[in-house]
Short mmCIF file of C-alpha atoms in Angstrom, two decimals:
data_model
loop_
_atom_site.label_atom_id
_atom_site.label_comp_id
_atom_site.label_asym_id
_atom_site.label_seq_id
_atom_site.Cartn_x
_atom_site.Cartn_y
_atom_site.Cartn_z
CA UNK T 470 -40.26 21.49 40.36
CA UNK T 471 -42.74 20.55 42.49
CA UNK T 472 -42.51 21.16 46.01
CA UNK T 473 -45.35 19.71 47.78
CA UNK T 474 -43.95 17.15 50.41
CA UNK T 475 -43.35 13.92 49.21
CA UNK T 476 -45.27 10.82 49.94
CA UNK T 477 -44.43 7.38 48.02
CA UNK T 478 -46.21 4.53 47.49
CA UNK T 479 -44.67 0.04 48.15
CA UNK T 480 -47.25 -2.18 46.52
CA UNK T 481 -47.59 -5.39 48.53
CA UNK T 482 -50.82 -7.02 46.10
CA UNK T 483 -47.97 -9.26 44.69
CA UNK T 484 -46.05 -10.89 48.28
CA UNK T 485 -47.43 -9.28 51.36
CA UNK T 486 -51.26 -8.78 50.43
CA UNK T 487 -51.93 -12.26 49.10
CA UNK T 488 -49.39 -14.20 51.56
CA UNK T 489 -51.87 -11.86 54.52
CA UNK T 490 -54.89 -12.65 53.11
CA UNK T 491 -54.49 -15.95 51.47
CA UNK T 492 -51.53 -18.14 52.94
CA UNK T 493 -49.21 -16.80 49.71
CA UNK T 494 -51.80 -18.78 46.98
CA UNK T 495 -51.72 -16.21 44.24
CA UNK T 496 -50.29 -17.89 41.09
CA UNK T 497 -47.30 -15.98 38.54
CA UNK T 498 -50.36 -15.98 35.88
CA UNK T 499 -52.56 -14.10 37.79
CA UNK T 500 -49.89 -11.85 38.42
CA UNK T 501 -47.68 -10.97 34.98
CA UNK T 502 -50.54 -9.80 33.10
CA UNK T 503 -51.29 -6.56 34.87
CA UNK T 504 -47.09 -5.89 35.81
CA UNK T 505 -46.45 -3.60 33.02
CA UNK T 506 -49.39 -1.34 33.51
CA UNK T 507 -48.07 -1.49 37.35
CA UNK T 508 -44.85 -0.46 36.41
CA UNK T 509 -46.56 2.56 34.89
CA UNK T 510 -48.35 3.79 38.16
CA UNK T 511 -45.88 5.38 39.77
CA UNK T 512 -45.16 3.19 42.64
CA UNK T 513 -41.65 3.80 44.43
CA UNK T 514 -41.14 -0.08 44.30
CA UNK T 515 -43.66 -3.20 43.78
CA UNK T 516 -43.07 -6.05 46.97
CA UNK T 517 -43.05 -9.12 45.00
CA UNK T 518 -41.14 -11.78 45.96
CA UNK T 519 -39.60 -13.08 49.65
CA UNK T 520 -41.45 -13.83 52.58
CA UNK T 521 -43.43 -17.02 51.44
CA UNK T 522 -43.57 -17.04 48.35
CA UNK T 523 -41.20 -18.71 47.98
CA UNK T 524 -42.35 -21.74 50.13
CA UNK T 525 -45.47 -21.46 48.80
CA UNK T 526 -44.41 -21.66 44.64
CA UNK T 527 -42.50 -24.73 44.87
CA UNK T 528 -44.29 -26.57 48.18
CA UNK T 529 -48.47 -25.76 46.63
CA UNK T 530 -48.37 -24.17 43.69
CA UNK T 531 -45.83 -26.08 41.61
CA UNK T 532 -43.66 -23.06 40.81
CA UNK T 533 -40.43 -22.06 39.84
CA UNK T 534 -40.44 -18.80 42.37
CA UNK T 535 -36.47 -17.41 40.70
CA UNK T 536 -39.06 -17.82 37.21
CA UNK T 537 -41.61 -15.69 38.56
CA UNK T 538 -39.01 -13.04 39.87
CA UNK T 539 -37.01 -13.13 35.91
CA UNK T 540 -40.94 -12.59 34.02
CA UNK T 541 -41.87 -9.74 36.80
CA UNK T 542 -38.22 -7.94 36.18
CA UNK T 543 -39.34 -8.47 32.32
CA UNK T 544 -42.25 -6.52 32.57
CA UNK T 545 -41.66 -3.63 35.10
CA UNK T 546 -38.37 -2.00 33.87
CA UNK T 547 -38.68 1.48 35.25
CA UNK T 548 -39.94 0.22 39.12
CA UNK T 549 -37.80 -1.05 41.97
CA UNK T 550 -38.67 -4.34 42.76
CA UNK T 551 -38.71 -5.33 46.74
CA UNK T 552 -38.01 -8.68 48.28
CA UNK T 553 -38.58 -9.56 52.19
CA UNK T 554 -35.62 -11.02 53.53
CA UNK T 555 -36.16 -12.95 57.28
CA UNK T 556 -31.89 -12.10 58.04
CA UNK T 557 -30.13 -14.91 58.35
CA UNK T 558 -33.19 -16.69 57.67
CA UNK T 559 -33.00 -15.56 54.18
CA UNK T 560 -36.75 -16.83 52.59
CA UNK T 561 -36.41 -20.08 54.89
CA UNK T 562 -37.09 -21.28 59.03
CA UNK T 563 -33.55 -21.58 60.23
CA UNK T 564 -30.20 -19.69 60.43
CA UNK T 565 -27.96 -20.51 56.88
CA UNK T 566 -24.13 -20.42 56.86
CA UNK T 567 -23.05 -17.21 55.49
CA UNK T 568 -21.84 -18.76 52.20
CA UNK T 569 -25.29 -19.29 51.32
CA UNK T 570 -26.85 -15.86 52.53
CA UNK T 571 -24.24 -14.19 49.75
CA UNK T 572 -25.28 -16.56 46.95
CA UNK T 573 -28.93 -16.03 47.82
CA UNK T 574 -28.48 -12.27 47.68
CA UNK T 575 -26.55 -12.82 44.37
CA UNK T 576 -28.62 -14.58 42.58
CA UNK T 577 -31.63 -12.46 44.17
CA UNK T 578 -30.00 -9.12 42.39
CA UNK T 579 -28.92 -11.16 39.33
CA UNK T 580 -32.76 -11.72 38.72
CA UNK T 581 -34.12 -8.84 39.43
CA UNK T 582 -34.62 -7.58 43.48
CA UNK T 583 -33.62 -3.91 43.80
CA UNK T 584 -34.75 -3.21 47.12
CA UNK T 585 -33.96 -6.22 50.18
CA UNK T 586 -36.37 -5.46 53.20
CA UNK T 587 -33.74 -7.19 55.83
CA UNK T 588 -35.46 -8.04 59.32
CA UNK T 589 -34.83 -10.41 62.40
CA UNK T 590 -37.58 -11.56 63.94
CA UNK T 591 -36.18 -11.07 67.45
CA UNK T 592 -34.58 -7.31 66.45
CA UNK T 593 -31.19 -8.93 67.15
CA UNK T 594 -28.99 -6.92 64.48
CA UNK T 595 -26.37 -9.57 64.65
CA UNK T 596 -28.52 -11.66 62.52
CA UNK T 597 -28.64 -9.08 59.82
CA UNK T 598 -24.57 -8.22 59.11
CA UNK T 599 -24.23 -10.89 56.59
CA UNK T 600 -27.20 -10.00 54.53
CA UNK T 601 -26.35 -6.63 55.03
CA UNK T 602 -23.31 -7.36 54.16
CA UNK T 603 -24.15 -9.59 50.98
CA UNK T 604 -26.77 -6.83 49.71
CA UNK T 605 -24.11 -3.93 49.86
CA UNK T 606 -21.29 -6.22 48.39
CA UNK T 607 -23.98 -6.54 45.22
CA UNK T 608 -25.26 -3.23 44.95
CA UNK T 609 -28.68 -3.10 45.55
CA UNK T 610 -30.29 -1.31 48.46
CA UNK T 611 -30.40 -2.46 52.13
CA UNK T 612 -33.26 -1.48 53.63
CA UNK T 613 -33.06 -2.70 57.60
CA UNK T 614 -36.63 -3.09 59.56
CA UNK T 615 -37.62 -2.58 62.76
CA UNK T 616 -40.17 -5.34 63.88
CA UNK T 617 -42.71 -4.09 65.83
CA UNK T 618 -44.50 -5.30 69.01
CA UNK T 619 -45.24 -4.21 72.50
CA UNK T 620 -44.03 -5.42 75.61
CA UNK T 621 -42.18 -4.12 79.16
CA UNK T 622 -38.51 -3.82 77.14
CA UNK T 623 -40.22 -2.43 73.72
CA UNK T 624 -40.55 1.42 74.33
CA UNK T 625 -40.22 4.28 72.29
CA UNK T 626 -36.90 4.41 73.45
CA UNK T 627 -35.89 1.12 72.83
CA UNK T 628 -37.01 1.40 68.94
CA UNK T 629 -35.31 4.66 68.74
CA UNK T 630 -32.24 3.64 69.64
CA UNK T 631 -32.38 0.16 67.51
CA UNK T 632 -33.31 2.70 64.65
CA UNK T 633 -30.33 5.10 65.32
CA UNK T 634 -28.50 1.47 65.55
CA UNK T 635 -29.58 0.25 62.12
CA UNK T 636 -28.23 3.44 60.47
CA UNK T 637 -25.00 3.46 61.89
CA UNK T 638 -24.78 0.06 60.82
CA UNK T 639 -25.25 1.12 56.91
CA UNK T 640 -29.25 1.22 56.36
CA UNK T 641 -29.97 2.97 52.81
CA UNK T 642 -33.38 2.83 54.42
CA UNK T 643 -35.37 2.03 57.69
CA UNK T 644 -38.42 0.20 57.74
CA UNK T 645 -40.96 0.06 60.64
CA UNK T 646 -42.78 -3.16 60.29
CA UNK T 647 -45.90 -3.71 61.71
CA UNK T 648 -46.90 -6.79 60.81
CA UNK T 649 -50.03 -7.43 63.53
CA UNK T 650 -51.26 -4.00 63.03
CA UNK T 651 -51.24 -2.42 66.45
CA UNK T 652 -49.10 0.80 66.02
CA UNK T 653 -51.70 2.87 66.94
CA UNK T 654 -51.81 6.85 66.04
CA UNK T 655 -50.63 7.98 69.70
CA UNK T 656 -47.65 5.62 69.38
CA UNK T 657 -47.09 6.66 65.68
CA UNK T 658 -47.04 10.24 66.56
CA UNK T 659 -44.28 9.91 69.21
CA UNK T 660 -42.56 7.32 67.44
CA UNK T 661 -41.80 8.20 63.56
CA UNK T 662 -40.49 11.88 64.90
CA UNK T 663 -38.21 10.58 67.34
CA UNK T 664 -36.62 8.01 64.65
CA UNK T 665 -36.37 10.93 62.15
CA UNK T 666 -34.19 13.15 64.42
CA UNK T 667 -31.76 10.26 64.59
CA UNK T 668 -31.58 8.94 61.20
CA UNK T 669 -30.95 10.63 57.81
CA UNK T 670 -32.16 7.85 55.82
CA UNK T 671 -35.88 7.48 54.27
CA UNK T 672 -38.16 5.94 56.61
CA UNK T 673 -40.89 3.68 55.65
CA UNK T 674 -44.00 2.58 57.66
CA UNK T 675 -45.57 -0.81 57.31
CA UNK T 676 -48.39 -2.14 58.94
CA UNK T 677 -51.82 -4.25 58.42
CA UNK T 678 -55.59 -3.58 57.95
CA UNK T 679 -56.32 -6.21 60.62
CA UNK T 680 -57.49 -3.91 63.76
CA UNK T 681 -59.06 -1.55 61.76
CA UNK T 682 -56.97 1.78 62.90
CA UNK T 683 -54.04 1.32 59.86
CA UNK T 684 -55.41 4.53 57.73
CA UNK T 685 -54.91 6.54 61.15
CA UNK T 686 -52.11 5.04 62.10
CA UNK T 687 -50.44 5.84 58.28
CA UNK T 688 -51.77 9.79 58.49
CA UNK T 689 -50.23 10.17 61.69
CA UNK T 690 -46.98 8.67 61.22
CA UNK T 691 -47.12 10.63 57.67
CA UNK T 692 -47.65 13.97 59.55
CA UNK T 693 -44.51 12.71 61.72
CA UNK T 694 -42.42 12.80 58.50
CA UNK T 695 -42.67 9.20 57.54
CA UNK T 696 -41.16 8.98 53.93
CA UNK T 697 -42.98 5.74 52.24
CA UNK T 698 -45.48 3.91 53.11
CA UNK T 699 -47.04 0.42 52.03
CA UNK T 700 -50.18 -0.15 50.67
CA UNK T 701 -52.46 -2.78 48.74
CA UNK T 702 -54.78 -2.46 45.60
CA UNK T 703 -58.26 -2.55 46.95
CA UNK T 704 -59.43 -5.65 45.94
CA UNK T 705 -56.66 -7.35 47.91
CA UNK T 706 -56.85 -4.57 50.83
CA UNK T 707 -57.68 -3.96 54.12
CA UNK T 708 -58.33 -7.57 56.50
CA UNK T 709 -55.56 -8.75 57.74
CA UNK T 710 -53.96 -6.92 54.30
CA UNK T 711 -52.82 -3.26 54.15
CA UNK T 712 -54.81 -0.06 53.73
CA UNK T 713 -55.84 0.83 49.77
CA UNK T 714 -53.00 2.17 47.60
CA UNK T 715 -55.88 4.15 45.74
CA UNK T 716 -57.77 5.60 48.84
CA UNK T 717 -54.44 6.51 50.49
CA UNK T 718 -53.17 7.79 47.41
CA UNK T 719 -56.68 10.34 46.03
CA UNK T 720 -56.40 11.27 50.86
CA UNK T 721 -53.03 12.83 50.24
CA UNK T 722 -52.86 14.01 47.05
CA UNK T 723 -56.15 16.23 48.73
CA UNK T 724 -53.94 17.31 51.93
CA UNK T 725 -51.72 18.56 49.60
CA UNK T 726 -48.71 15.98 49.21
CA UNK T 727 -47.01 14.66 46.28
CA UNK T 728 -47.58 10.90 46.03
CA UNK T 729 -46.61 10.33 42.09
CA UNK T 730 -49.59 7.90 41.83
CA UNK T 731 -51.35 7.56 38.86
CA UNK T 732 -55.05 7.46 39.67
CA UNK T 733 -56.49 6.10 36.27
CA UNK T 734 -53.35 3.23 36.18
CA UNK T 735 -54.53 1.99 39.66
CA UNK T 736 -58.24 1.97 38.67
CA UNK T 737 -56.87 -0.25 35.91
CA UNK T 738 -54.68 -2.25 37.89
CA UNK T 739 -57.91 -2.66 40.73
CA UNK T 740 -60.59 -3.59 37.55
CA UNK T 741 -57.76 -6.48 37.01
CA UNK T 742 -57.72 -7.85 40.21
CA UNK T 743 -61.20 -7.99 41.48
CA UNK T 744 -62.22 -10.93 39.41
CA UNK T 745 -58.92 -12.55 40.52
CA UNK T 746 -60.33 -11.89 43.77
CA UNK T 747 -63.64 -12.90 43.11
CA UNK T 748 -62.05 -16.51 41.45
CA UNK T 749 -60.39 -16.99 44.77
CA UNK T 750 -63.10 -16.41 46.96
CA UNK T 751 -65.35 -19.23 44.96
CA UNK T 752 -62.61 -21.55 45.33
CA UNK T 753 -62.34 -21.11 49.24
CA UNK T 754 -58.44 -20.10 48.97
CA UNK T 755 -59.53 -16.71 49.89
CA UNK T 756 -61.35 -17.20 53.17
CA UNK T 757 -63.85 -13.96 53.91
CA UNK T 758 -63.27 -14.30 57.34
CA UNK T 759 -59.88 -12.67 56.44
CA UNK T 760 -60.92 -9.72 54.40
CA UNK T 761 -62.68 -8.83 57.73
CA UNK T 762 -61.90 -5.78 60.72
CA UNK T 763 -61.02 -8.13 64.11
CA UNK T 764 -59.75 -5.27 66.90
CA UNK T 765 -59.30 -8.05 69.21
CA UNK T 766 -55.74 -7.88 66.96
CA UNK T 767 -55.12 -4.92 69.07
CA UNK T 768 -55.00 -7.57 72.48
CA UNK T 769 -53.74 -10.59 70.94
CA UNK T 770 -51.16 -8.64 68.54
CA UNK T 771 -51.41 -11.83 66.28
CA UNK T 772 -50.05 -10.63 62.38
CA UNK T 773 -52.47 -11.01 59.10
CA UNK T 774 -50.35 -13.99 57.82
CA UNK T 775 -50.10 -15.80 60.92
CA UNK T 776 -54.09 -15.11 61.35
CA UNK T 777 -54.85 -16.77 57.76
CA UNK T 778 -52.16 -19.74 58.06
CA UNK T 779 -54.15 -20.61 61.84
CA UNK T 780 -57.07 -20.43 60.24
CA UNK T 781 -55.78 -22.85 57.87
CA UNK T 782 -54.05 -24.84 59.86
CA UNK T 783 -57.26 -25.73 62.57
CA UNK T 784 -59.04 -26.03 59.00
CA UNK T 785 -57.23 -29.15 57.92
CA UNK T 786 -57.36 -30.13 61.77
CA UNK T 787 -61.27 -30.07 61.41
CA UNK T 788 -60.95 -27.93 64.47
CA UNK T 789 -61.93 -24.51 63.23
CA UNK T 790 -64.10 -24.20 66.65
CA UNK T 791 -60.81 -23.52 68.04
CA UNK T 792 -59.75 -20.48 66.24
CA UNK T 793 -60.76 -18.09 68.78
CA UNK T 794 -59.11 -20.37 71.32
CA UNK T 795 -56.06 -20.82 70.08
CA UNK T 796 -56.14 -17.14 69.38
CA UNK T 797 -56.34 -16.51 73.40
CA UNK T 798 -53.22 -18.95 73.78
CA UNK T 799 -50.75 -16.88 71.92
CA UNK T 800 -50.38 -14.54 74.03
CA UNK T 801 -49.59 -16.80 76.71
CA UNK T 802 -47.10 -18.51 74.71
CA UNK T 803 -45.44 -15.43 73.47
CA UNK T 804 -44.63 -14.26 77.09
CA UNK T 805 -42.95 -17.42 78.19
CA UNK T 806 -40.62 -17.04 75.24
CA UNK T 807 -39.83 -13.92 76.27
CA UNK T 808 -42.01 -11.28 74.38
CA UNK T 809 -40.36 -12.39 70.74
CA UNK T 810 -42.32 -10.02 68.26
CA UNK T 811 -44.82 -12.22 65.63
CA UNK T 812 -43.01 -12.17 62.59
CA UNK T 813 -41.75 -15.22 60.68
CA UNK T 814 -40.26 -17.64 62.06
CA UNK T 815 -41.09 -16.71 65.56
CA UNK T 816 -44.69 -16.37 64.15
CA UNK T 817 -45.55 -19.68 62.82
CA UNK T 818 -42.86 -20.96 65.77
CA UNK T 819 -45.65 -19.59 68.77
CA UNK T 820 -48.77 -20.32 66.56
CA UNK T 821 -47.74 -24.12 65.86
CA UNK T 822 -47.55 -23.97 69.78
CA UNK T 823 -50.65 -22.62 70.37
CA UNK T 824 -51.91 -24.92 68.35
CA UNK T 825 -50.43 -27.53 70.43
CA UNK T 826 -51.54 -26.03 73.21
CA UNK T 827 -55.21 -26.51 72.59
CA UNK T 828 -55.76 -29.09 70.81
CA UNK T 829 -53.48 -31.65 73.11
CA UNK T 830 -55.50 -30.04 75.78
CA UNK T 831 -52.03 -29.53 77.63
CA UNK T 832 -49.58 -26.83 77.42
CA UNK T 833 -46.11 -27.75 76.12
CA UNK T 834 -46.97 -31.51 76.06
CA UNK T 835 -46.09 -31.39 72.28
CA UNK T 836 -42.72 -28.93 71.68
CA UNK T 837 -41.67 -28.56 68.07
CA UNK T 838 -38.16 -28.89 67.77
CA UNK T 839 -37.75 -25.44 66.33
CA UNK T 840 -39.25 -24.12 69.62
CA UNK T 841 -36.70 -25.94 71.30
CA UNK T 842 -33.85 -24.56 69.45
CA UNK T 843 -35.23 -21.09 70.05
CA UNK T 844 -34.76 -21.62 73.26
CA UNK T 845 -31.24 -23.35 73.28
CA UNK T 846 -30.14 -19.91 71.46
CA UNK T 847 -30.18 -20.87 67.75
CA UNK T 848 -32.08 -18.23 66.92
CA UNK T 849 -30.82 -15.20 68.84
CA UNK T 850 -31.30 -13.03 71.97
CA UNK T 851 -34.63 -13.40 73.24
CA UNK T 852 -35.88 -9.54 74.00
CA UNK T 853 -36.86 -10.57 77.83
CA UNK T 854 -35.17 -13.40 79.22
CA UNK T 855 -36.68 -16.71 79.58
CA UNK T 856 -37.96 -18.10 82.60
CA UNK T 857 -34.78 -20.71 84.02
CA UNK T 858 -37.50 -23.06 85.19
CA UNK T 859 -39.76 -23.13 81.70
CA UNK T 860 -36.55 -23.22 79.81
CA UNK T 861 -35.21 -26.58 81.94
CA UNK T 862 -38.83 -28.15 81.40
CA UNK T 863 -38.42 -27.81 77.92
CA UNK T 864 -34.84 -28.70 76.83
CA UNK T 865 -33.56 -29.65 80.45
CA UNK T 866 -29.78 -28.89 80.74
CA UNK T 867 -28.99 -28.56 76.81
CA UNK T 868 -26.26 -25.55 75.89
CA UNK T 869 -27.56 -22.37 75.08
CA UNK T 870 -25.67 -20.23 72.71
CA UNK T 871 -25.48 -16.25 73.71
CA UNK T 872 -22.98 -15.06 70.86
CA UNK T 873 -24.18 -14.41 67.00
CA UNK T 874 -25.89 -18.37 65.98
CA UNK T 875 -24.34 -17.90 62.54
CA UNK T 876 -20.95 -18.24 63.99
CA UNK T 877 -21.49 -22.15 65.06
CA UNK T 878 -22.43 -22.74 61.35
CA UNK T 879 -20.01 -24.18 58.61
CA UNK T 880 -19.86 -23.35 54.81
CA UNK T 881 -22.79 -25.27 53.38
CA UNK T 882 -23.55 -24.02 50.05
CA UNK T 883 -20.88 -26.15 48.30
CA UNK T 884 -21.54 -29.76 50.46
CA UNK T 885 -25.45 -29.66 49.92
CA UNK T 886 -24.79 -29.25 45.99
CA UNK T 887 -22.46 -32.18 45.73
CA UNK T 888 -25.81 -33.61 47.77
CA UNK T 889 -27.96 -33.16 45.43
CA UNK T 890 -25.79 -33.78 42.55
CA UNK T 891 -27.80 -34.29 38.83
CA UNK T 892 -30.47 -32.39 40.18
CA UNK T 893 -28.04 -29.19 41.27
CA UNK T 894 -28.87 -27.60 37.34
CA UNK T 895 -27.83 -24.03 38.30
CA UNK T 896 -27.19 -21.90 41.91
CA UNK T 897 -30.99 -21.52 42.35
CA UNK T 898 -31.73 -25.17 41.99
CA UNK T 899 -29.03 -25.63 45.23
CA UNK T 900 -30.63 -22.82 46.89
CA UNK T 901 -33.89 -24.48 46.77
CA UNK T 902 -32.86 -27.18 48.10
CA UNK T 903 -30.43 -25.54 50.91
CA UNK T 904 -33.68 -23.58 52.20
CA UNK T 905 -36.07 -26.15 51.88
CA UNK T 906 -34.76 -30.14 52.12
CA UNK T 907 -37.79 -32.31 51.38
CA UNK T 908 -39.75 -30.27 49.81
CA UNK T 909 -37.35 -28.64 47.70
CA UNK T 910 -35.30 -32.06 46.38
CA UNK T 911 -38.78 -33.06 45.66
CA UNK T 912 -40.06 -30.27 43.58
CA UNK T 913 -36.86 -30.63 41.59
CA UNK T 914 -37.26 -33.77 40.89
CA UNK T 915 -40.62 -33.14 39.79
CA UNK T 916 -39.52 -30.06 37.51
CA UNK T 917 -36.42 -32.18 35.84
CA UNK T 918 -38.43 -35.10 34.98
CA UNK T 919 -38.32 -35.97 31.40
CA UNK T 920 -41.90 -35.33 31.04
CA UNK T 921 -42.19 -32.17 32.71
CA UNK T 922 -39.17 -30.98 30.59
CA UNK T 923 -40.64 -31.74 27.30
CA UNK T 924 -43.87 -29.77 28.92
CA UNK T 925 -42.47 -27.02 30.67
CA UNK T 926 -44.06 -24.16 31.17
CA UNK T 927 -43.14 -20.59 29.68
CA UNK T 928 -45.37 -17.34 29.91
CA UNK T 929 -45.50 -14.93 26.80
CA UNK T 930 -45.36 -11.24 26.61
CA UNK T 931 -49.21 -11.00 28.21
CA UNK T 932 -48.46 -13.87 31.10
CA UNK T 933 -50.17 -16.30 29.33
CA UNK T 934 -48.81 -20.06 30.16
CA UNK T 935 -47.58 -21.45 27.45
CA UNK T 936 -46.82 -25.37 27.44
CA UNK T 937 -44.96 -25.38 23.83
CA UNK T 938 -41.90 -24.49 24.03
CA UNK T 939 -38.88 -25.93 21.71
CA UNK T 940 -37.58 -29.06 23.84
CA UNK T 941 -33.67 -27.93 23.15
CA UNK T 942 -34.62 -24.73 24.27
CA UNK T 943 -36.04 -25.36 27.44
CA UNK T 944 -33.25 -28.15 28.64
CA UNK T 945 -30.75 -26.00 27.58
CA UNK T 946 -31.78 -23.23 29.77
CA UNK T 947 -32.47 -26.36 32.59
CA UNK T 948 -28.79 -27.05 32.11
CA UNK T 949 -26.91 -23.18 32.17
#
């Protein structure tokens, strides 16, 4: 037995490195021919599904994302397979009824999710009970994350005790997620040894390339007795991505730990990407500004997907002279709603703003209405409390819940499938369109048009599309 101390390895190249890097554009072909020799590189679980991409299949790429999940189960048998789940957010921008946080989470297991990374973007742990719940009711693992950010109220102590917290509350696993890529070495030292002497759960350490310190920050929180940490195959690392899976993994076997990596199965799984890579570099969904180091990350704390969705947003705008701009607002706009760490929603929630911001030339002239629900409560407890006077400016004297926002919501899952009647084929089909209205009604009705049923699209045992399959076949499985 060996008894060199163990190290193990997440793979993000299929969610987190591409949604970081690339607003979430990687396609299910590019992906399902290289799964199976992933499932054979030792990996303690591949991240693969959650987050956006979800969004992202059915709103650009066309997608069925509940497909993509079924073909990646398919070919990686022996790996857990890890899903990002927002809380009561599920995969979507608003708080769900709790009817349709269980389905999600049953249907997620059904097709394939071992692992459920469960976070709230504002750390309040009363929006994760009913996914907590949901994920424990269905047997899979819960694995509860810490979001990480800095501010007056978010000390060593605080995160500590939110850790300590999270076990008690049934974690199989804690996760500290650094999603902007400023827990530095000094802060990892201190921190990841003072979670471990209050937990007895496996502790796993995310963060991003973006600053340029993430390789530090990972040996120093491994040295601190982190448990698993999460990496990317080169030619989707570092940027606003994580650190290498195959440099982290050849730096520890060295020092002497066990990381169960197999070194000639990720030089096979890196040859596959890089012309993936290369493909979506030439087509300009893979901006090279992205793949870049930017330590101003370390002032503006702004997170690798929120970096490459601004960029893509003041693209479209024709106002990518604003980037660094807008990047000096968030800050701003992240202290007057009260320090909420940059994760989704509250991510794209202070960027849209920001953007708003700048280009109005005006500061709250234009409020999403999402921002305005944030602060009327809907969202949860803000970690400092907002200003009285910015709050009246921006929703004047509207109520503003202070107990869990799930409890104001009724049963939904049952009312928006009588909705969407013919098109509500199966539980994902009302799922897609409980989490995403307009977009999702209208990808269904794109995917159950006659004409798209007699040419749907199937993938065969390499992940090759294929556009001929049997007609009675394919509506058949339309209509289980």
């Amino acid at each position: 037995m060996d008894e060199r101390t163990k190290v193990r390895f997440t793979e993000t190249v299929l969610r987190d490195a591409h949604q970081s890097l690339m607003a979430t554009r990687m396609s299910t072909a590019d992906m399902l021919p290289i799964v199976e020799t992933m499932d054979e590189a030792g990996y303690y679980a591949l991240e693969c599904w959650g987050g956006a991409t979800y969004d992202a299949a059915i709103r650009f790429l066309h997608e069925d994302p509940w497909e993509r999940l079924r073909e990646i189960r398919k070919r990686a048998p022996h790996t857990k397979l890890q899903m990002l789940l927002r809380g009561q957010n599920l995969i979507g921008y608003r708080h769900y009824a709790d009817d349709i946080v269980d389905k999600f989470v049953e249907k997620a297991v059904e097709n394939g999710v071992d692992i459920f990374r469960i976070f709230d973007a504002l750390n309040d742990t009363r929006n994760l009970q009913a996914s907590l719940q949901a994920v424990k009711k269905y047997k899979a693992h819960a694995q509860l994350a810490i979001c990480y950010t800095i501010s007056e109220v978010h000390t060593i102590a605080y995160y500590t005790a939110l850790a300590e917290e999270l076990a008690e509350m049934g974690a199989d696993s804690i996760c500290i997620k650094d999603m902007a890529g400023i827990l530095t070495p000094k802060v990892a030292a201190e921190l990841i040894p003072a979670i471990k002497k209050v937990i007895d759960v496996p502790l796993n350490i995310h963060t991003h390339a973006t600053s340029g310190i993430s390789q530090m920050t990972y040996m120093a929180a491994i040295e601190g007795g982190a448990d698993i940490i999460d990496c990317a195959i080169s030619p989707f690392a570092e940027g606003t991505s994580q650190p290498p899976t195959e440099s982290m993994g050849l730096v520890l076997e060295e020092l002497g730990y066990d990381t169960a990596l197999n070194v000639f199965k990720l030089e096979e799984i890196a040859d596959y990407f890089k012309p993936v890579r290369d493909r979506y570099l030439a087509s300009g969904e893979l901006d090279p500004k992205m793949m870049g180091v930017d330590p101003k990350a370390l002032i503006y704390q702004v997170p690798g997907g929120m970096l490459s969705n601004l960029n893509s947003q003041l693209k479209q705008a024709k106002a990518s002279d604003k980037y660094e701009a807008v990047l000096r607002e968030v800050p701003r706009v992240r202290a007057d709603l009260g320090y909420p760490p940059l994760v989704t929603p509250m991510s794209q929630m202070v960027g849209t703003q920001a953007v708003f911001n700048v280009l109005t030339g005006e500061r709250y002239k234009m409020v999403p209405n999402e921002v305005k629900d944030y602060l009327r409560g809907k969202y949860g407890k803000t970690p400092v409390p907002i200003d009285g006077a910015f709050r009246l400016q921006i929703i004047g004297d509207d109520e503003v819940i202070t107990d869990r926002p799930a409890n104001h919501l009724e049963p939904e899952f049952e009312k928006l499938k009588a909705e969407l009647g013919d098109l509500a084929r199966n539980d994902e089909d009302v799922l897609t369109y409980a989490l995403f209205p307009q977009v999702g009604k209208a990808y269904l009705e794109e995917k159950y048009a006659p004409e798209k049923i007699a040419k749907a699209i199937s993938y065969d045992d390499k992940g090759n599309r294929d556009a001929a399959e049997d007609i009675i076949r394919i509506q058949a499985r339309y209509r289980r």
